Amino acid sequence: MKNVMIILAVIFFIISALETFYIYNCQKYYMEGCDITMKTPMGENKGMDFEKENVFGKGELNSAYAKYFKGNSYLNPLVDLDKCSLPMFNVTFEPGCRNNWHIHHATKDGGQILICTAGKGWYQEEGKEAQELKPGVVVVIPANVKHWHGAQKDCWFSHIAIEVPGEGLSNEWCEEVIDEEYNKL
Ligand code: MN
């Protein structure tokens, strides 16, 4: 009887130890998972904080336009396109992600509006200095002006993008923003 008690006690001890080890590892992987996913050494929009700050939602991986972006971006449609003729998307860029140089062409009106919602990014028009983007900044991009927009290299960034209605609308996608230029920012 005494031996049975000792064996039960040992089994109980082993189960407890394994459980503690298991819980510790889950917590550890969970924490590391956040850091790896969000890659934010800057501190100010680290992991979960950015998710909280990004109130318009990250949405789905933007695979349809991936060829015009360097790095991963995500799209969250904000209006039902069947019920509203003004498309609006919250676009989220991972750190270092930006779109290629591009032009929103129009023969009348047109262009694009960016409403910055979370994190930190850049907007640059051809021949001008890059402008820092942060929540609250609104950029009105005239039609037919070559430009790019995206995240800063160590920060996640989101903006709402609105295509301004007009006539003769089309988008022209150009060359990548090369690392040499981007890394100087
Ligand atoms: Mn644009």
Short mmCIF file of C-alpha atoms and ligand atoms in Angstrom, two decimals:
data_model
loop_
_atom_site.label_atom_id
_atom_site.label_comp_id
_atom_site.label_asym_id
_atom_site.label_seq_id
_atom_site.Cartn_x
_atom_site.Cartn_y
_atom_site.Cartn_z
CA MET A 1 0.00 0.00 0.00
CA LYS A 2 2.81 2.35 0.94
CA ASN A 3 4.56 1.70 -2.41
CA VAL A 4 1.34 2.46 -4.31
CA MET A 5 1.08 5.82 -2.51
CA ILE A 6 4.68 6.64 -3.39
CA ILE A 7 4.14 5.71 -7.07
CA LEU A 8 0.95 7.85 -7.20
CA ALA A 9 2.80 10.76 -5.61
CA VAL A 10 5.63 10.48 -8.16
CA ILE A 11 3.14 10.31 -11.08
CA PHE A 12 1.29 13.35 -9.71
CA PHE A 13 4.58 15.23 -9.38
CA ILE A 14 5.59 14.40 -12.98
CA ILE A 15 2.19 15.49 -14.37
CA SER A 16 2.39 18.81 -12.46
CA ALA A 17 5.92 19.42 -13.71
CA LEU A 18 4.94 18.70 -17.33
CA GLU A 19 1.90 20.94 -17.04
CA THR A 20 3.97 23.83 -15.67
CA PHE A 21 6.53 23.33 -18.44
CA TYR A 22 3.76 23.21 -21.08
CA ILE A 23 2.06 26.40 -19.84
CA TYR A 24 5.42 28.20 -19.64
CA ASN A 25 6.22 27.25 -23.23
CA CYS A 26 2.81 28.31 -24.54
CA GLN A 27 3.21 31.72 -22.92
CA LYS A 28 6.75 32.01 -24.24
CA TYR A 29 5.76 31.11 -27.82
CA TYR A 30 2.74 33.40 -27.62
CA MET A 31 4.92 36.36 -26.61
CA GLU A 32 7.63 35.56 -29.16
CA GLY A 33 4.92 35.05 -31.79
CA CYS A 34 3.68 38.62 -31.25
CA ASP A 35 7.16 40.05 -31.54
CA ILE A 36 8.00 38.05 -34.64
CA THR A 37 4.70 38.88 -36.33
CA MET A 38 4.86 42.58 -35.59
CA LYS A 39 8.66 43.14 -35.87
CA THR A 40 8.63 46.48 -34.09
CA PRO A 41 11.87 47.42 -32.35
CA MET A 42 10.69 51.06 -32.08
CA GLY A 43 8.54 50.51 -29.05
CA GLU A 44 5.84 53.02 -29.84
CA ASN A 45 3.61 50.78 -31.94
CA LYS A 46 4.78 47.40 -30.75
CA GLY A 47 2.79 44.24 -31.43
CA MET A 48 -0.53 44.29 -29.66
CA ASP A 49 -0.41 48.10 -29.29
CA PHE A 50 -0.53 48.56 -33.06
CA GLU A 51 -3.45 46.14 -33.41
CA LYS A 52 -5.27 48.23 -30.78
CA GLU A 53 -4.34 51.51 -32.48
CA ASN A 54 -5.43 50.22 -35.91
CA VAL A 55 -9.14 50.74 -35.17
CA PHE A 56 -10.27 50.36 -38.81
CA GLY A 57 -8.92 46.81 -38.90
CA LYS A 58 -6.15 45.04 -40.76
CA GLY A 59 -8.38 42.90 -43.01
CA GLU A 60 -6.95 40.36 -45.42
CA LEU A 61 -3.57 40.00 -47.10
CA ASN A 62 -3.58 42.20 -50.21
CA SER A 63 -2.62 39.48 -52.67
CA ALA A 64 -4.39 41.02 -55.70
CA TYR A 65 -1.98 44.01 -55.77
CA ALA A 66 1.03 42.26 -54.21
CA LYS A 67 3.06 42.66 -57.41
CA TYR A 68 2.91 46.45 -57.03
CA PHE A 69 4.07 46.38 -53.39
CA LYS A 70 7.36 45.56 -51.73
CA GLY A 71 6.59 43.60 -48.53
CA ASN A 72 3.17 42.54 -47.27
CA SER A 73 0.14 44.82 -47.19
CA TYR A 74 -3.41 44.17 -46.01
CA LEU A 75 -6.77 45.53 -47.16
CA ASN A 76 -9.92 46.07 -45.13
CA PRO A 77 -12.89 47.33 -47.18
CA LEU A 78 -14.84 49.89 -45.11
CA VAL A 79 -17.96 50.16 -47.25
CA ASP A 80 -20.09 47.62 -49.05
CA LEU A 81 -19.34 48.28 -52.73
CA ASP A 82 -22.81 47.04 -53.71
CA LYS A 83 -24.38 49.81 -51.63
CA CYS A 84 -21.83 52.63 -51.95
CA SER A 85 -20.13 53.97 -55.07
CA LEU A 86 -17.19 55.49 -53.17
CA PRO A 87 -14.69 52.70 -52.41
CA MET A 88 -12.77 53.14 -49.15
CA PHE A 89 -10.17 50.74 -47.80
CA ASN A 90 -8.03 50.71 -44.69
CA VAL A 91 -4.61 49.71 -46.04
CA THR A 92 -2.09 48.31 -43.53
CA PHE A 93 1.61 48.06 -44.40
CA GLU A 94 4.06 45.87 -42.46
CA PRO A 95 7.34 47.59 -41.46
CA GLY A 96 9.35 48.38 -44.62
CA CYS A 97 6.38 47.77 -46.94
CA ARG A 98 5.56 50.38 -49.59
CA ASN A 99 3.89 50.50 -52.97
CA ASN A 100 5.68 51.17 -56.28
CA TRP A 101 5.74 54.63 -57.78
CA HIS A 102 2.32 55.08 -59.38
CA ILE A 103 -0.04 57.61 -60.95
CA HIS A 104 -3.79 57.98 -60.50
CA HIS A 105 -4.69 59.27 -63.94
CA ALA A 106 -7.83 61.32 -64.66
CA THR A 107 -8.99 63.64 -67.40
CA LYS A 108 -11.23 65.53 -64.94
CA ASP A 109 -11.07 65.55 -61.08
CA GLY A 110 -9.86 62.18 -59.71
CA GLY A 111 -6.77 61.58 -57.56
CA GLN A 112 -6.63 59.91 -54.16
CA ILE A 113 -7.09 60.88 -50.50
CA LEU A 114 -5.12 59.18 -47.73
CA ILE A 115 -6.41 59.47 -44.15
CA CYS A 116 -3.67 58.19 -41.83
CA THR A 117 -5.06 55.99 -39.09
CA ALA A 118 -2.24 54.17 -37.23
CA GLY A 119 1.54 53.86 -36.99
CA LYS A 120 4.05 55.83 -39.06
CA GLY A 121 4.62 56.02 -42.78
CA TRP A 122 5.90 58.02 -45.73
CA TYR A 123 4.35 59.78 -48.73
CA GLN A 124 6.51 61.10 -51.54
CA GLU A 125 5.77 62.89 -54.81
CA GLU A 126 8.31 62.73 -57.61
CA GLY A 127 10.91 65.48 -57.30
CA LYS A 128 9.89 66.37 -53.70
CA GLU A 129 11.03 65.41 -50.19
CA ALA A 130 9.19 62.50 -48.52
CA GLN A 131 6.55 63.60 -46.02
CA GLU A 132 6.07 61.80 -42.69
CA LEU A 133 2.65 60.24 -42.16
CA LYS A 134 1.07 59.62 -38.75
CA PRO A 135 -2.48 59.30 -37.40
CA GLY A 136 -4.52 62.42 -38.15
CA VAL A 137 -2.58 63.44 -41.27
CA VAL A 138 -4.65 63.77 -44.47
CA VAL A 139 -2.91 63.72 -47.85
CA VAL A 140 -4.72 64.93 -50.97
CA ILE A 141 -2.95 63.42 -53.97
CA PRO A 142 -3.80 65.28 -57.17
CA ALA A 143 -4.59 63.24 -60.28
CA ASN A 144 -1.69 62.63 -62.68
CA VAL A 145 1.04 63.10 -60.03
CA LYS A 146 3.62 60.29 -59.68
CA HIS A 147 4.02 59.21 -56.04
CA TRP A 148 4.33 56.33 -53.58
CA HIS A 149 3.16 55.64 -50.01
CA GLY A 150 3.99 53.06 -47.34
CA ALA A 151 5.28 52.25 -43.86
CA GLN A 152 8.47 53.46 -42.23
CA LYS A 153 11.14 50.79 -42.12
CA ASP A 154 10.61 49.74 -38.50
CA CYS A 155 6.95 50.66 -37.99
CA TRP A 156 3.60 49.27 -39.01
CA PHE A 157 1.38 51.85 -40.74
CA SER A 158 -2.25 52.18 -41.86
CA HIS A 159 -4.15 54.70 -43.93
CA ILE A 160 -7.63 54.81 -45.36
CA ALA A 161 -7.41 55.21 -49.14
CA ILE A 162 -10.23 56.92 -51.04
CA GLU A 163 -10.30 57.10 -54.83
CA VAL A 164 -11.68 60.54 -55.75
CA PRO A 165 -14.42 60.26 -58.40
CA GLY A 166 -13.71 61.82 -61.79
CA GLU A 167 -13.55 61.14 -65.50
CA GLY A 168 -11.10 59.03 -67.47
CA LEU A 169 -9.79 57.28 -64.35
CA SER A 170 -6.97 54.72 -64.54
CA ASN A 171 -3.99 53.72 -62.41
CA GLU A 172 -0.51 53.42 -63.85
CA TRP A 173 1.98 51.33 -61.86
CA CYS A 174 5.66 52.20 -62.34
CA GLU A 175 9.04 51.12 -60.90
CA GLU A 176 9.80 50.08 -57.29
CA VAL A 177 11.03 52.57 -54.70
CA ILE A 178 14.60 51.28 -54.52
CA ASP A 179 16.09 50.29 -51.13
CA GLU A 180 18.88 52.85 -51.52
CA GLU A 181 16.35 55.76 -51.62
CA TYR A 182 13.97 54.26 -49.06
CA ASN A 183 16.64 53.41 -46.49
CA LYS A 184 17.83 57.04 -46.47
CA LEU A 185 14.46 58.16 -45.07
MN MN B 1 -1.60 56.39 -54.49
#
